[in-house]
Coordinates of C-alpha atoms and ligand atoms in Angstrom, one line a residue:
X27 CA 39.3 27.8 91.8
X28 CA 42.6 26.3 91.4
X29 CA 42.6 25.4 95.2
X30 CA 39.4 23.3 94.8
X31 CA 40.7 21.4 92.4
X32 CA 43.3 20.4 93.8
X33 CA 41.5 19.6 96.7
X34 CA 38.8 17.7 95.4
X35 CA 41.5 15.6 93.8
X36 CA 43.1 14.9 96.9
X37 CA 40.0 13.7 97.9
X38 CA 38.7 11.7 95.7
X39 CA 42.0 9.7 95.5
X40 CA 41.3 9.0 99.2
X41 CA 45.5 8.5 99.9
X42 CA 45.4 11.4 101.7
X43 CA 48.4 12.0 103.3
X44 CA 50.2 11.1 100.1
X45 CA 52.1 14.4 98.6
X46 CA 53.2 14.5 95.9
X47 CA 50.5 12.5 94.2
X48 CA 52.3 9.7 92.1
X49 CA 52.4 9.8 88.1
X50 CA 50.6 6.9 88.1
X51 CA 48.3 5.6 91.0
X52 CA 45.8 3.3 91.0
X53 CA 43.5 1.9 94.3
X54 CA 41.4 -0.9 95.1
X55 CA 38.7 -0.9 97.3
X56 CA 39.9 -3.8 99.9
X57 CA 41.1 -3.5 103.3
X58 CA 44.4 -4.4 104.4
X59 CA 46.5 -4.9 107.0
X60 CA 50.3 -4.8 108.1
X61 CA 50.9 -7.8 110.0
X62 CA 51.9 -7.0 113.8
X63 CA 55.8 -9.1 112.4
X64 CA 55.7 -7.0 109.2
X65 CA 59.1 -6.6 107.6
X66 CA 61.1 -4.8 105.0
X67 CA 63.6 -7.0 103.1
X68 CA 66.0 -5.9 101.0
X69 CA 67.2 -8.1 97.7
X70 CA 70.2 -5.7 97.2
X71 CA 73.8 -6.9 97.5
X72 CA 76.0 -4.9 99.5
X73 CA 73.5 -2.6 100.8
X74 CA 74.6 1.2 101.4
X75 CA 74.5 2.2 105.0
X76 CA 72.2 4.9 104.1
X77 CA 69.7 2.4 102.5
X78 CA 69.6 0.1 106.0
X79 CA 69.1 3.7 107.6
X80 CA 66.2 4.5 105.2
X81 CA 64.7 0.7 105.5
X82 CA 65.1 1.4 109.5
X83 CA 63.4 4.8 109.8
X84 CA 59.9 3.9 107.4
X85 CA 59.5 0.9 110.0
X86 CA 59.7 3.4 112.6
X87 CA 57.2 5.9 110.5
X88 CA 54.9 2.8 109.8
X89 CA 54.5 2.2 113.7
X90 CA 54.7 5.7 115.0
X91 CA 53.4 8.1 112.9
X92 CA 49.6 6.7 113.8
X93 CA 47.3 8.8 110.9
X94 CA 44.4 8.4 111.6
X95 CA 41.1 9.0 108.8
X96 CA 40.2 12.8 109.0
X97 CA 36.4 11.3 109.4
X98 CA 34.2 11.6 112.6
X99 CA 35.3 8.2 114.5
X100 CA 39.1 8.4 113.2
X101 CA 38.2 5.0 111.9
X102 CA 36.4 3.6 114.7
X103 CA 33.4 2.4 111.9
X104 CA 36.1 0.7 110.2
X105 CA 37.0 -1.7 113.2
X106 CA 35.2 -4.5 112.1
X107 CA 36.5 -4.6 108.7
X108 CA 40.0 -4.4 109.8
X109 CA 39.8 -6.9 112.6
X110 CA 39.0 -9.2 109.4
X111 CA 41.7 -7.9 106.7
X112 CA 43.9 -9.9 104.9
X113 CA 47.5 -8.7 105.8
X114 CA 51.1 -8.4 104.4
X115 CA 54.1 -9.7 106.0
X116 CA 57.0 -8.1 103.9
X117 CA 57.8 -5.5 101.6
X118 CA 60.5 -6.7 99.6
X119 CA 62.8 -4.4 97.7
X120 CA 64.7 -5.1 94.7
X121 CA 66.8 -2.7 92.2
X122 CA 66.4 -3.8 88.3
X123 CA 68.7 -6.0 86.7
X124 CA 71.9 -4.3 86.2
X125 CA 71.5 -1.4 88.4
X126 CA 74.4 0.1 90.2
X127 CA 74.4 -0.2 93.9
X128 CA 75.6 3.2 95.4
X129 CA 74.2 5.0 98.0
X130 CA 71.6 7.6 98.4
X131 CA 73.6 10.2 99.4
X132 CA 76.2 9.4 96.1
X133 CA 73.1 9.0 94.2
X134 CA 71.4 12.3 94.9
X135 CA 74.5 14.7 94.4
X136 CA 74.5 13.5 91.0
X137 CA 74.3 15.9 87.9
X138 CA 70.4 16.7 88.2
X139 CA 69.4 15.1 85.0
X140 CA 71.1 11.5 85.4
X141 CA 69.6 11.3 89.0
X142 CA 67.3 8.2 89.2
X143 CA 64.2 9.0 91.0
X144 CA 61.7 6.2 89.6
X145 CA 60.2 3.9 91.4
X146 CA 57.6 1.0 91.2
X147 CA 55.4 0.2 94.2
X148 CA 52.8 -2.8 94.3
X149 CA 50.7 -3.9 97.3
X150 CA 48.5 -6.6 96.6
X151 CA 45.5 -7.2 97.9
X152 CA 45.2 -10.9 99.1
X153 CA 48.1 -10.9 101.8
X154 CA 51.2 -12.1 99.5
X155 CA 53.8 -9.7 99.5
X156 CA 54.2 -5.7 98.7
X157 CA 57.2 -5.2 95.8
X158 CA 59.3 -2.1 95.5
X159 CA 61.5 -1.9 92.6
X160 CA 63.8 1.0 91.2
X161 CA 66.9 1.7 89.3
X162 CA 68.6 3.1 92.0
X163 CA 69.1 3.2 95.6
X164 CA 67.5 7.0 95.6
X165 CA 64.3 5.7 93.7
X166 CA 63.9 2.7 96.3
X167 CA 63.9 5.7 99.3
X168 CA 61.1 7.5 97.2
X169 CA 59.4 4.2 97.1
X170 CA 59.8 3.9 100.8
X171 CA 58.2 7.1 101.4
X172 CA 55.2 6.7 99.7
X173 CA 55.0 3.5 100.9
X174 CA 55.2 4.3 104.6
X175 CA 52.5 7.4 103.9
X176 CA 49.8 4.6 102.7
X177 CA 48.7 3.6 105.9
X178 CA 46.1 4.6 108.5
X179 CA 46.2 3.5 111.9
X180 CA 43.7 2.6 114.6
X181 CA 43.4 0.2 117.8
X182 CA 47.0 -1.0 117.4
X183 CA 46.6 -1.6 113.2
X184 CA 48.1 -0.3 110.4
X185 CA 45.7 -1.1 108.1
X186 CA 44.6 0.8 104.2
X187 CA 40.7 0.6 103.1
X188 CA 42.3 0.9 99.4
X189 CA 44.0 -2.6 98.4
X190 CA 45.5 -2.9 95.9
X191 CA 47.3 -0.1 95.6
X192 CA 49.6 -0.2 91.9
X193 CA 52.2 3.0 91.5
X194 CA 54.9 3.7 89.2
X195 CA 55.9 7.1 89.9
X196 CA 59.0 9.5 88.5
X197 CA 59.3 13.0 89.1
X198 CA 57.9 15.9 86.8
X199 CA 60.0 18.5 87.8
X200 CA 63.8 17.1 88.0
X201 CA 64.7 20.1 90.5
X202 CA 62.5 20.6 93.4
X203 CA 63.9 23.1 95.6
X204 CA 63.6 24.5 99.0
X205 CA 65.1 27.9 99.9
X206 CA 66.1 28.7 103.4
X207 CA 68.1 31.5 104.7
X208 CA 70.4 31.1 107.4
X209 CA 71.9 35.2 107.4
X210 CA 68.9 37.1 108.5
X211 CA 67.7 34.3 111.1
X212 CA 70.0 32.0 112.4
X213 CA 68.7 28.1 112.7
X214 CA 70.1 26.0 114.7
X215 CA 71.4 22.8 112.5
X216 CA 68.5 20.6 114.7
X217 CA 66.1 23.1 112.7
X218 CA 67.4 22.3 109.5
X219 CA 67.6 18.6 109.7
X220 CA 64.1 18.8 111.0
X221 CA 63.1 20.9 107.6
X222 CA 65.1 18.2 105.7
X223 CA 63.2 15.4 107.3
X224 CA 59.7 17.5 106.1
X225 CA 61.5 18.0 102.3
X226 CA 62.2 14.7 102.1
X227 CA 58.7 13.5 103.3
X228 CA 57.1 15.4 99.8
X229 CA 59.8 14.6 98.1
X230 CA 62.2 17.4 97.4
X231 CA 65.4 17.2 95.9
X232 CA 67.6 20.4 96.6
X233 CA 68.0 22.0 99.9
X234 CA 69.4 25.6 98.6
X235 CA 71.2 27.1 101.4
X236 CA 71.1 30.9 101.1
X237 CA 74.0 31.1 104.7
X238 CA 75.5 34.5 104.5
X239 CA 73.9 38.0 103.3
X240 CA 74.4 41.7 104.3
X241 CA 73.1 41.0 107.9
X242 CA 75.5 38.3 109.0
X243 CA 77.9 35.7 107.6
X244 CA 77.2 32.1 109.8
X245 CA 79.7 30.2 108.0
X246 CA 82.6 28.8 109.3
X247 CA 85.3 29.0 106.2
X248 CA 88.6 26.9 106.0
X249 CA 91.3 29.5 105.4
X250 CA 88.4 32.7 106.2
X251 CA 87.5 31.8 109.9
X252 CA 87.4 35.7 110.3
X253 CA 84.8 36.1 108.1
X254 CA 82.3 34.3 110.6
X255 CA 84.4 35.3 113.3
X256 CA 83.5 38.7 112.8
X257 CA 80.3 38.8 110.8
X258 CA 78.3 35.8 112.9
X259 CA 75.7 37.6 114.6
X260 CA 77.2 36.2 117.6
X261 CA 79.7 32.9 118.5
X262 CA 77.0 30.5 118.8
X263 CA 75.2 31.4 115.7
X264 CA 78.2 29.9 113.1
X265 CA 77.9 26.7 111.2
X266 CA 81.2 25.3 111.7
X267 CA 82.9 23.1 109.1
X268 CA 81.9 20.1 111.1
X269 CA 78.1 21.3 110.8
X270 CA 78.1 21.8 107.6
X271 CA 79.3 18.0 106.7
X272 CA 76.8 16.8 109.3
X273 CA 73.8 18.4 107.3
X274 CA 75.7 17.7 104.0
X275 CA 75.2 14.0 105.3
X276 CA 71.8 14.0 107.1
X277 CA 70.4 15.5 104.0
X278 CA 72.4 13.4 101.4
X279 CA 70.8 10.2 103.2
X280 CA 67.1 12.1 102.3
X281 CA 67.6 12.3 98.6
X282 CA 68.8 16.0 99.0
X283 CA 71.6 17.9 97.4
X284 CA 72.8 21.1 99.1
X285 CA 73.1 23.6 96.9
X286 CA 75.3 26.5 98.7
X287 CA 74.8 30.2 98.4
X288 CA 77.4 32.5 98.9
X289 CA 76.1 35.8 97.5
X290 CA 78.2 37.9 95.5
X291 CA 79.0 40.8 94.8
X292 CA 76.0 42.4 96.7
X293 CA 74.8 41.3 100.0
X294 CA 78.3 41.1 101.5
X295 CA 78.1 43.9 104.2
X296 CA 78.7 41.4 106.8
X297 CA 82.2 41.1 105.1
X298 CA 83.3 44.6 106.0
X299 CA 83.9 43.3 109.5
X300 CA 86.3 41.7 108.9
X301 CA 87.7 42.9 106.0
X302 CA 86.7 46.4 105.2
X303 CA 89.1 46.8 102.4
X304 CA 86.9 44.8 100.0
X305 CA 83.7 46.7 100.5
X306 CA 82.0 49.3 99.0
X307 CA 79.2 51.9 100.7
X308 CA 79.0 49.7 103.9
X309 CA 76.4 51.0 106.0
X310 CA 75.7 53.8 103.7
X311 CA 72.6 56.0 104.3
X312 CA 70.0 56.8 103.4
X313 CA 70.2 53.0 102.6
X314 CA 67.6 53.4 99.8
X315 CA 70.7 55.1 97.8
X316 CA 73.0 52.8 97.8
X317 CA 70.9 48.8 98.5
X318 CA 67.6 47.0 97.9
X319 CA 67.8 47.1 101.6
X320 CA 69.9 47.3 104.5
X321 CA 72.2 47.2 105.2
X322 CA 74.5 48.5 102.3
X323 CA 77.6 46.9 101.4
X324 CA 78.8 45.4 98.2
X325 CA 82.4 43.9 96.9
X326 CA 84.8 46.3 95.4
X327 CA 84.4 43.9 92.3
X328 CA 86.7 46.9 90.1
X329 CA 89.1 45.7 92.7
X330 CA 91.7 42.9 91.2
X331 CA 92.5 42.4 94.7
X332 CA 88.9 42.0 95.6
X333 CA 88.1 39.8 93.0
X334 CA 90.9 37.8 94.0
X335 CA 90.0 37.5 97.5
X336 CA 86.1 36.3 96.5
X337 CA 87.3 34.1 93.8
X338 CA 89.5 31.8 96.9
X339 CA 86.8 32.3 99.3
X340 CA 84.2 30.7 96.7
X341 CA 86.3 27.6 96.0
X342 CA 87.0 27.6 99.8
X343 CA 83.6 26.8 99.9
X344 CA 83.1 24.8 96.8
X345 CA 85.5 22.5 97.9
X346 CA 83.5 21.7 101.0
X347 CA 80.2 20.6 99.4
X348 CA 80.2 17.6 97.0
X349 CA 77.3 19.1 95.1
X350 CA 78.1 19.8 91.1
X351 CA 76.0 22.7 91.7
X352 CA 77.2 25.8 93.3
X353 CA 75.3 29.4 93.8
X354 CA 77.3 33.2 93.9
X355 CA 74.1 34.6 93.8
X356 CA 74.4 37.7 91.3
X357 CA 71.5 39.7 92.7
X358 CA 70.9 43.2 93.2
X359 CA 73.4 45.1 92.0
X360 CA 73.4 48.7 93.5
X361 CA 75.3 50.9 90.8
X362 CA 74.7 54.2 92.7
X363 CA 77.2 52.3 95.6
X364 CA 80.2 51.8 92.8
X365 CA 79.5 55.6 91.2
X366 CA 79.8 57.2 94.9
X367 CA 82.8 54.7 95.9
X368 CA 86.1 56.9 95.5
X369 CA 88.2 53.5 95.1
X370 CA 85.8 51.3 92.7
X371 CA 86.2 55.0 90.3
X372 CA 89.8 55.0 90.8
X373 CA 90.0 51.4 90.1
X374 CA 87.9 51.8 87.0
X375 CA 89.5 54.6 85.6
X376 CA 93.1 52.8 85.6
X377 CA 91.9 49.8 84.1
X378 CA 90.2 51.7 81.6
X379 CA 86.6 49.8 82.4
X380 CA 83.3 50.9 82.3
X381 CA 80.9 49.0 85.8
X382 CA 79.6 47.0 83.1
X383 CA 82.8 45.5 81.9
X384 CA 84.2 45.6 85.5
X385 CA 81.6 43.1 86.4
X386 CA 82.5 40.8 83.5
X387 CA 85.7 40.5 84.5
X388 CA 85.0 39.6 88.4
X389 CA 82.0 37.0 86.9
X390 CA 84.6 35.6 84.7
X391 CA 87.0 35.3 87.3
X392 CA 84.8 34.1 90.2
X393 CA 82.6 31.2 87.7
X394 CA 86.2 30.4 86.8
X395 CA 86.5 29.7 90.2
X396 CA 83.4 27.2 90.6
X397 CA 84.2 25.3 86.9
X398 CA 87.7 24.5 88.5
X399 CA 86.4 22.8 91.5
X400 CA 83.9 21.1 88.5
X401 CA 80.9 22.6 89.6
X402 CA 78.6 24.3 87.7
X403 CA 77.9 28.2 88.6
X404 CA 74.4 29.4 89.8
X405 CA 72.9 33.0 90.0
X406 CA 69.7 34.4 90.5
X407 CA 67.2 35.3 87.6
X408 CA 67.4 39.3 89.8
X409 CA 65.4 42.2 88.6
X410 CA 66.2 45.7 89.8
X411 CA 64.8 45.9 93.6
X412 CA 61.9 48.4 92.1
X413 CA 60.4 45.6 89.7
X414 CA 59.6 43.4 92.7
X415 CA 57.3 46.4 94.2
X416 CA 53.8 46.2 93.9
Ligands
NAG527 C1 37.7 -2.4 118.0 O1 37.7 -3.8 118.0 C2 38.4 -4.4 119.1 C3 38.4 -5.9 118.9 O2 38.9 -6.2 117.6 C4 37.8 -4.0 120.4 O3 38.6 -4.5 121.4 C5 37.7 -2.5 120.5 O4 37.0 -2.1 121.6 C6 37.0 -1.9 119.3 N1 37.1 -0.5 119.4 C7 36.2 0.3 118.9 C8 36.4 1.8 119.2 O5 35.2 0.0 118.4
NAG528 C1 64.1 2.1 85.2 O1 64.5 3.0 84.2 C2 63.8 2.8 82.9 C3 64.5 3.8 81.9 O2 64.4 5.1 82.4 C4 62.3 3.0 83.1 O3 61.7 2.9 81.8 C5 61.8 2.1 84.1 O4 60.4 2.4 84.3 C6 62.5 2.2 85.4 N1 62.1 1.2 86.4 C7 61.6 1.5 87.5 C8 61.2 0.4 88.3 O5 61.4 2.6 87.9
NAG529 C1 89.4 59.3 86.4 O1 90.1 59.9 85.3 C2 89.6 61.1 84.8 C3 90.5 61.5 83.6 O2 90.6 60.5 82.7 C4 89.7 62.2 86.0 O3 89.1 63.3 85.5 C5 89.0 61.7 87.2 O4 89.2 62.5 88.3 C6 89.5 60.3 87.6 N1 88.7 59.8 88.7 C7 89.2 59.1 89.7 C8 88.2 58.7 90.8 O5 90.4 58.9 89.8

């Protein structure tokens, strides 16, 4: 039921390649045409590289991307109507008065509720020019990317059926995530700018990067290169520091913050190669006893040294990623692993601290960590493994 509605909406708007639809988005019924020396012109001072690289790339979508109308023909019945269209030369952009002029990348690892996502797109009908205005760099590359999904394409024109076309658009959701996990299967960083590219496309905001887990730990870490030297799955499946700032970059330029995972204090096995002193139950079996799921493996987090060691390796991390958001995921706690752990007991015992209030202190300690590189601490909403069963 749900699914026919939305479909029948999508239809009946006709824009159909455009995802998200926009808050406000109102069609004409004229044909229109790009002009074969269409332009994009930009009426901002200074303009961030990453706004000339945005400008650049919808040119290139406008001409290659070739939609065509999912209608018997592709289009061909519309021939004669485009061959007379009006057209458009230009689509100039222009922030409001006032607005700062800082780049996308600056713009979208803001704090997520001062981020600037508005836009207003206008595309006339009678062949003066289309007008893209926003208070921000970030809002002009959403305005870019609805504009470059407007157009159809046949015989050599990019041409609409829908002129004029009147949005003003801002986001209802001011997070818009999209999880990937880089620990159980590796992905090449080609893989992840391509997912990027398709985020950006619809419009998503947050690229959160679950990299290490029990299975392997990917990540190159300044000061902890053992911890990927031993726990990558192999040497070519490790995000070095370099790869890291390259997709920090490439997805800073899409409107995209990278929110980092390093999960904590479960789904650390991968640790234990290299430093098996900080582990609890790795490998334990039957796994059932001691994990959600193999392999076992959590951090001695009764252990001050322990707690010390995650606490540095988090800001390690931190300190690599500009975003003011930072996840130690929190999820999954196995308390069978700590009861059946000779040294979390003994630990407990001479600190006087029930698991409870053991775990307390390495959150405190560890968060403390994240707020002093200025970034806010994330965790996950977890429910014990057994909830999530059917
Ligand atoms: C479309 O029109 C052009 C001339 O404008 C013509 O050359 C072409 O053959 C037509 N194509 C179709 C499929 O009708
Ligand atoms: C600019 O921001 C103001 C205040 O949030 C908003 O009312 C306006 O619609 C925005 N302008 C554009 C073009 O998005
Ligand atoms: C913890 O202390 C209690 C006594 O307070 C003792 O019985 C127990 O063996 C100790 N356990 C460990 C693991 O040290």
């Amino acid at each position: 039921m749900r699914f026919f509605t939305v479909f029948s909406l999508l239809f009946a708007l006709g824009v159909q390649s455009l995802w998200p639809i926009p808050r406000s988005l109102q069609t004409g019924t004229s044909a229109l045409k790009l002009h074969k020396d269409f332009d994009i012109r930009l009426n901002v001072q200074h303009p961030p590289q990453d706004l000339l690289d945005a400008v650049s790339r919808t040119k290139s979508y406008l001409v290659n991307d070739r939609l065509q109308r999912l209608v018997v023909g592709r289009g061909a019945a519309d021939n004669v109507t485009i061959h007379s269209a009006k057209f458009i030369s230009s689509l100039e952009l222009s922030l409001v008065e006032g607005a700062a002029v800082q780049s996308i990348a600056v713009e979208s690892q803001k704090e997520i509720t001062s981020r600037k996502e508005n836009y207003a797109l206008s595309v006339p009908k009678d062949g003066s020019t289309a007008v893209l205005t926003a208070n921000s760099t970030l809002g002009l590359l959403r305005g870019l990317t609805t504009f470059e999904q407007l157009w159809y394409q046949f015989n050599g024109e990019i041409y609409t059926l829908e002129a004029p076309v009147e949005i003003t658009d801002a986001p209802a959701y001011p997070y818009r995530g999209f999880m990937l996990d880089t620990a159980r299967n590796f992905f090449p960083v080609s893989d992840i700018k391509r997912t990027l590219d398709a985020m950006s496309w619809v419009k998503i905001n947050t690229f959160h990067w679950h990299v290490v887990d029990s299975q392997s730990f990917p990540l190159e870490v300044a000061g902890f290169e053992e911890l990927s030297q031993k726990g990558a799955y192999s040497a070519n499946e490790i995000y070095s520091t370099s790869d890291v700032q390259d997709i920090v970059e490439y997805a800073g330029a899409r409107g995209i913050d990278v929110l980092i995972e390093i999960d904590t204090p479960g789904h650390t096995a991968a640790i234990s190669a290299s430093h098996p002193e900080h582990i609890a139950c790795n490998d334990a079996l039957p796994w059932g006893d001691f994990a959600a799921e193999p392999p076992a493996g959590q951090l001695r987090l009764a252990s001050p040294s322990t707690t010390k060691f995650t606490a540095s390796l988090l800001s390690a991390v931190a300190r690599a990623l500009p975003s003011r958001l930072f996840s130690t995921g929190g999820d999954e706690l196995n308390e069978n692993c700590y009861a059946k752990d000779p040294q979390t007991q003994a630990d407990l015992n001479s600190s006087g601290r029930t698991l409870e209030q053991a775990l307390d202190v390495f959150t405190q300690a560890t968060h403390g960590a994240i707020a002093a590189e200025g970034k806010t601490p994330v965790v996950w909403e977890g429910l014990p493994y057994w909830q999530y069963l059917p």
